[in-house]
Tab-separated table of C-alpha atoms in Angstrom:
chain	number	residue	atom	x	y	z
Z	1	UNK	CA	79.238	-14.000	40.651
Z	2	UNK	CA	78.446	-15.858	43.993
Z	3	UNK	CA	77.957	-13.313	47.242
Z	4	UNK	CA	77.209	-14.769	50.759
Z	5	UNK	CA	77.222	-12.520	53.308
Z	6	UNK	CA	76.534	-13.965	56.676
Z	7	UNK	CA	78.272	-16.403	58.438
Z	8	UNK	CA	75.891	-19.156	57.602
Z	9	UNK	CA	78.098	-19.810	54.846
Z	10	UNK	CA	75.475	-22.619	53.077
Z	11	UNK	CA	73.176	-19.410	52.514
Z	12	UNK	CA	72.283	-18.204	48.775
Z	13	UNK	CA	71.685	-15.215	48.097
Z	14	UNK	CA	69.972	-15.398	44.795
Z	15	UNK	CA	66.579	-15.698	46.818
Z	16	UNK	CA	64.689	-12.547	46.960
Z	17	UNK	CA	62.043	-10.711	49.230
Z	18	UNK	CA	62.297	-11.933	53.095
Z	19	UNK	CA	65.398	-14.239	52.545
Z	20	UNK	CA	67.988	-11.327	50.746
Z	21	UNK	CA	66.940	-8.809	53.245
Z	22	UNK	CA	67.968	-11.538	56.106
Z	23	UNK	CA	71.158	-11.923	54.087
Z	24	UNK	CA	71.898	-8.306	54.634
Z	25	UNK	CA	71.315	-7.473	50.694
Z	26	UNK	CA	69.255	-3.968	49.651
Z	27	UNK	CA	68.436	-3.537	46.126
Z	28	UNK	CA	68.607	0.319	46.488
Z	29	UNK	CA	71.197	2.443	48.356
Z	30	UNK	CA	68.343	4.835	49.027
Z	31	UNK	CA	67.172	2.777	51.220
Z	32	UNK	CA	70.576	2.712	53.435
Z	33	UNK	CA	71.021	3.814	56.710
Z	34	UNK	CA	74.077	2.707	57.816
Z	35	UNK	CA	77.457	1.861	56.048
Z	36	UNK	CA	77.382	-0.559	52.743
Z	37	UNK	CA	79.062	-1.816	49.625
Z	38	UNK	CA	78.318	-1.910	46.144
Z	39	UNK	CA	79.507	-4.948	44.642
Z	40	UNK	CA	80.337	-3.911	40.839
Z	41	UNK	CA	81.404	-6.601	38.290
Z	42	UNK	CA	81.627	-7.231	34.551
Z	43	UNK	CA	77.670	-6.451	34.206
Z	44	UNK	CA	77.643	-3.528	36.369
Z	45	UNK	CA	76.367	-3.256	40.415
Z	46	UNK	CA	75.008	-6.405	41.297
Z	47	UNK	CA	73.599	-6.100	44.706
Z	48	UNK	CA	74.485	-3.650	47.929
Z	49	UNK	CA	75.563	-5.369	51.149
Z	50	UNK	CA	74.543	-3.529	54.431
Z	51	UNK	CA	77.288	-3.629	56.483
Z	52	UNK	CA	75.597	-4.914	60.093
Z	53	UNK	CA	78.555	-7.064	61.654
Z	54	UNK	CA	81.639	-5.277	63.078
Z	55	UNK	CA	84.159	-7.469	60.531
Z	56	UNK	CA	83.334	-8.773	57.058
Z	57	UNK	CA	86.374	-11.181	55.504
Z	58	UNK	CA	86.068	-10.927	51.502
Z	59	UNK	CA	87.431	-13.417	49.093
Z	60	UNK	CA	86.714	-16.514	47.228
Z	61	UNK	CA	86.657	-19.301	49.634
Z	62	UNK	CA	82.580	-19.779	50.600
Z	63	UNK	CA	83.754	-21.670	53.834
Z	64	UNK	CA	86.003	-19.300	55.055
Z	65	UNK	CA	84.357	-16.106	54.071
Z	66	UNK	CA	81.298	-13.920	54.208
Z	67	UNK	CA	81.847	-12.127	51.381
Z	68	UNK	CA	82.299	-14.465	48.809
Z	69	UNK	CA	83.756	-13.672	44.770
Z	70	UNK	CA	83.714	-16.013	42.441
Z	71	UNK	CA	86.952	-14.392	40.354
Z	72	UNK	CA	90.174	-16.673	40.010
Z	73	UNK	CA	92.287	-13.643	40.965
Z	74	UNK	CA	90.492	-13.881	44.228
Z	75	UNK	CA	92.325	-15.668	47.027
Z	76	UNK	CA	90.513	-17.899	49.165
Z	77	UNK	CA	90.656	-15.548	51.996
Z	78	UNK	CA	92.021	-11.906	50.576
Z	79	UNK	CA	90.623	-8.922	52.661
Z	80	UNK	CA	88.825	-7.666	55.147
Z	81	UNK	CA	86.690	-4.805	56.179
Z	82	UNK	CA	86.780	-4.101	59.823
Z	83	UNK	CA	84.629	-1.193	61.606
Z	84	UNK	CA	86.045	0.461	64.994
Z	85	UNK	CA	83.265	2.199	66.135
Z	86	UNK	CA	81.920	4.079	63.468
Z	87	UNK	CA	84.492	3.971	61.485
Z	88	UNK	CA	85.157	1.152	59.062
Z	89	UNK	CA	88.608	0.332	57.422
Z	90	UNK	CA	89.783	-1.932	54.476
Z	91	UNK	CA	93.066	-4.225	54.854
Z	92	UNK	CA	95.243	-7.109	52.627
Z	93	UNK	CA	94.695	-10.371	53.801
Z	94	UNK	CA	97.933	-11.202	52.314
Z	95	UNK	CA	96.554	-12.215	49.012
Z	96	UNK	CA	98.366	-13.019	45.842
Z	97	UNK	CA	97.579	-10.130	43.825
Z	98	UNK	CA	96.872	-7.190	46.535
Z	99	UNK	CA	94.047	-5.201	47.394
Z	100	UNK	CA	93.307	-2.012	46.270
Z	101	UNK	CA	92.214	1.611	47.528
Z	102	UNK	CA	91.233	3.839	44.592
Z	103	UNK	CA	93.648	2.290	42.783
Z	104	UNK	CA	96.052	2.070	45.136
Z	105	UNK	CA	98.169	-0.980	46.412
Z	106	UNK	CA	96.793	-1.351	50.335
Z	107	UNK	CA	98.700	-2.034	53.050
Z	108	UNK	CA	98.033	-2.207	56.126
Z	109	UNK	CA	94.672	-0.712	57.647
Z	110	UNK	CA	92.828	2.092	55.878
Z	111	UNK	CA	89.987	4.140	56.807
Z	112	UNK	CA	86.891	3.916	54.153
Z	113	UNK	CA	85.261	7.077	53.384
Z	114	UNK	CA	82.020	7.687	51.449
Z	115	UNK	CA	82.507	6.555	47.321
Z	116	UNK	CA	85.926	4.832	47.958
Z	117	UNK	CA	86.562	2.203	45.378
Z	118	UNK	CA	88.189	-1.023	46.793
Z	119	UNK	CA	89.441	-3.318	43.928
Z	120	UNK	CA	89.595	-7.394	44.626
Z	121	UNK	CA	90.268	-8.694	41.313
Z	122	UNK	CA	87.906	-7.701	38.720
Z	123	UNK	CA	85.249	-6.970	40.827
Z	124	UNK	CA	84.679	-3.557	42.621
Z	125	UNK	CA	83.499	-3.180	46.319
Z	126	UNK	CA	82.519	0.694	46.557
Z	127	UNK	CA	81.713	1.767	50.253
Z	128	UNK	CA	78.667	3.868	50.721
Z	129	UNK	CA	78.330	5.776	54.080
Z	130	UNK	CA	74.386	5.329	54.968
Z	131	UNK	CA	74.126	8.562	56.668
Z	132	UNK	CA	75.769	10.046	53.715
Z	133	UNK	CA	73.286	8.738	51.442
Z	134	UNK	CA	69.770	9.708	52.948
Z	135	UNK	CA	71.010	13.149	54.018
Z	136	UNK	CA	69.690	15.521	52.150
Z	137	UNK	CA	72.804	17.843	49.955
Z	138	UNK	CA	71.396	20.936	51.492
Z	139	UNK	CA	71.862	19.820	54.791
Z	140	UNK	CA	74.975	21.280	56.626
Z	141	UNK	CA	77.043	18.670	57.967
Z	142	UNK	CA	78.321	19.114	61.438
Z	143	UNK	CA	82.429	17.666	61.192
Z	144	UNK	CA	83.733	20.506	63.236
Z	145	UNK	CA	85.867	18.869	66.679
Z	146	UNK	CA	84.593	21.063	69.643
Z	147	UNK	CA	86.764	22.929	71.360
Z	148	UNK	CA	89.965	21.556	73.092
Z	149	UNK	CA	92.571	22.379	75.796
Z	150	UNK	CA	96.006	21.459	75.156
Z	151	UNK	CA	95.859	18.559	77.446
Z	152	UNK	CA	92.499	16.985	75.834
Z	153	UNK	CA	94.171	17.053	72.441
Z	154	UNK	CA	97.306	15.314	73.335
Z	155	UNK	CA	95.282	12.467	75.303
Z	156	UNK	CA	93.143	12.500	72.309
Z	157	UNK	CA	95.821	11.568	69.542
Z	158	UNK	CA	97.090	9.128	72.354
Z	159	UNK	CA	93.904	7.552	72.238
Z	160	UNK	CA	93.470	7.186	68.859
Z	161	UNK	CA	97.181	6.388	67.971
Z	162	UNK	CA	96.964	2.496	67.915
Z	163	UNK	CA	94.155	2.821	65.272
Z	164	UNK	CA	95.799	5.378	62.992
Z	165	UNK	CA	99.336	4.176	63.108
Z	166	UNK	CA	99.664	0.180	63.683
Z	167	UNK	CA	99.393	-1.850	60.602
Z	168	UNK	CA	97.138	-4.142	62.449
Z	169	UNK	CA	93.707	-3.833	63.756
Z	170	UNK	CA	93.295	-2.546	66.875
Z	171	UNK	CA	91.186	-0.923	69.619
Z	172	UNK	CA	91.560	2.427	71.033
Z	173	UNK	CA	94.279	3.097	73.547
Z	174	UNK	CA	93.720	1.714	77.162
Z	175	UNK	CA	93.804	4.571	79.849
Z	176	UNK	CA	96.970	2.931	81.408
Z	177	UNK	CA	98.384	3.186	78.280
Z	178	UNK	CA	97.915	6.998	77.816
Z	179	UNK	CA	99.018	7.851	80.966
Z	180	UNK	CA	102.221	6.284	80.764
Z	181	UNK	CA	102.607	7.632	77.191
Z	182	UNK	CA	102.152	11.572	78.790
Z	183	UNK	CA	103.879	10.872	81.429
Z	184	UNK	CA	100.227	11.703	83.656
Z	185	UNK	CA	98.564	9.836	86.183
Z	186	UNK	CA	95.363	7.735	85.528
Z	187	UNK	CA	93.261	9.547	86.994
Z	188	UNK	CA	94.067	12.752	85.041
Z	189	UNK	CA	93.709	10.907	81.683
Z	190	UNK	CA	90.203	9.904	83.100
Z	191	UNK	CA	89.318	13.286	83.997
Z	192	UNK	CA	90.135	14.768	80.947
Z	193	UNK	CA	88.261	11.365	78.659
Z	194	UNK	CA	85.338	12.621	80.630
Z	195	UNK	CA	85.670	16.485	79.859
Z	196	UNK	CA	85.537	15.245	75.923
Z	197	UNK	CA	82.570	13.062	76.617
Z	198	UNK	CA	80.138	15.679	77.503
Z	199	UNK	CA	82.107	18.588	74.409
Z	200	UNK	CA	81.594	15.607	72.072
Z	201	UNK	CA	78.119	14.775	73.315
Z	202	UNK	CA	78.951	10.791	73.910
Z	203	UNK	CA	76.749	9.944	76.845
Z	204	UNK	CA	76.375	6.666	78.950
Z	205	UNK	CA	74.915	3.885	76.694
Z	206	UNK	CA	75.008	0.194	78.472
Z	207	UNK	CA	77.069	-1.833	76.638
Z	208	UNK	CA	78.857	0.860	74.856
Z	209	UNK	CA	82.379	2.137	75.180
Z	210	UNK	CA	82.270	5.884	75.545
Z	211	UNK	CA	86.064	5.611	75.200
Z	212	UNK	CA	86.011	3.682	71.948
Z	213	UNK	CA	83.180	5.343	70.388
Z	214	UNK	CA	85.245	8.833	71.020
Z	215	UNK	CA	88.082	7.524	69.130
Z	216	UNK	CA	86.211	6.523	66.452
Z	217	UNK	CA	84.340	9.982	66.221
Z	218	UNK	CA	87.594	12.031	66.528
Z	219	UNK	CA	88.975	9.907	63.870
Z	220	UNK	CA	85.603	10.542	62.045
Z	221	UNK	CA	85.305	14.270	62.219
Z	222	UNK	CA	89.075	14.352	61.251
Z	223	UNK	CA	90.186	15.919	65.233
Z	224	UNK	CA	93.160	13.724	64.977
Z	225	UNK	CA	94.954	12.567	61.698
Z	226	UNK	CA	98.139	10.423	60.953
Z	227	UNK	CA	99.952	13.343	60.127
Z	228	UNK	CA	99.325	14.360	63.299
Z	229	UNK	CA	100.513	11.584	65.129
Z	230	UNK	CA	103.463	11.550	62.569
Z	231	UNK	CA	102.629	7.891	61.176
């Protein structure tokens, strides 16, 4: 099986040492500390892929893809894995014979959580969550959503509503957007973004979005769900 995984798509990654850790390949998930996949075949794993770009596109084409299988019931370009934030999600590229989520027919955009099994022909990409790996078992995790008013939680699913519920990738909702949604004025939506800032500890980062990276934790720590938002 043929991997590349950056998008210097003449790269092999059957070099070792310097040149697969450039490629974004670990030999151990021990060593991970942020999100990865196992790549599982006929022979068992064959390498680990740190996930360091914000959209991977899987399939068999080594032109088109950075991710690349070398399986005939791969299409040339058949799905990819997208992060939002923290959060990272599988969907279909429209390929000829589907992608799978623990055995399950995908479509549209899923969430990956820690040991999910995504099937692309015979081979098996399973997603490893870094921080999931190198914390210790003993250690208590801290999931819980701090607490909310009323208000906060409805401009919360608002937020994340374009995420959870569209079939196609997308960002977290624009202010604008959740105003008009509630029926609120701008500046109350702000107010209230900023309230959830400090409860969920997000603080000023240059270059960062506090208002994406709050989606992506509520999503995260399971504050708001698809049942939820009914979708």
């Amino acid at each position: 099986m043929t991997l590349v995984t950056t998008s210097d798509h003449h790269s092999d990654h059957r070099t070792s040492g310097v040149a697969e850790r450039a490629l974004g390949l670990v030999t151990s998930t021990r060593l991970l500390t942020r999100p990865a996949v196992e790549v599982w075949g006929a022979r068992g794993r064959e390498c680990v892929i740190a996930l360091e770009e914000a959209s991977y596109v899987v399939g068999s084409d080594p032109e088109s893809t950075h991710i690349t299988l070398d399986d005939p019931q791969v299409s040339r370009v058949h799905a990819a894995l997208d992060s939002i934030g923290l959060v990272w999600f599988v969907r279909d590229l429209g390929s000829r014979n589907g992608t799978f989520l623990n055995r399950e027919r995908v479509t549209g955009q899923h969430r990956l959580r820690h040991n999910d099994s995504i099937g692309i022909g015979k081979v098996e990409l399973r997603y490893v969550d870094g921080e999931e790996v190198v914390r210790p078992h003993t250690t208590p995790i801290d999931n819980d959503c701090p607490p909310l008013t009323r208000m906060e939680r409805a401009v919360l699913a608002e937020l994340c509503r374009p995420i959870l519920c569209l079939d196609i990738i997308r960002e977290a909702a624009e202010v604008n957007e959740i105003a008009r949604r509630l029926f609120i004025g701008r500046n109350a939506v702000q107010a209230h973004l900023t309230n959830m800032y400090d409860k969920f500890e997000l603080h000023k980062q240059e270059g960062m979005s506090r208002r994406k990276l709050l989606a992506a934790l509520a999503i995260q720590r399971g504050c708001v769900t698809r049942r939820d938002l009914g979708c």
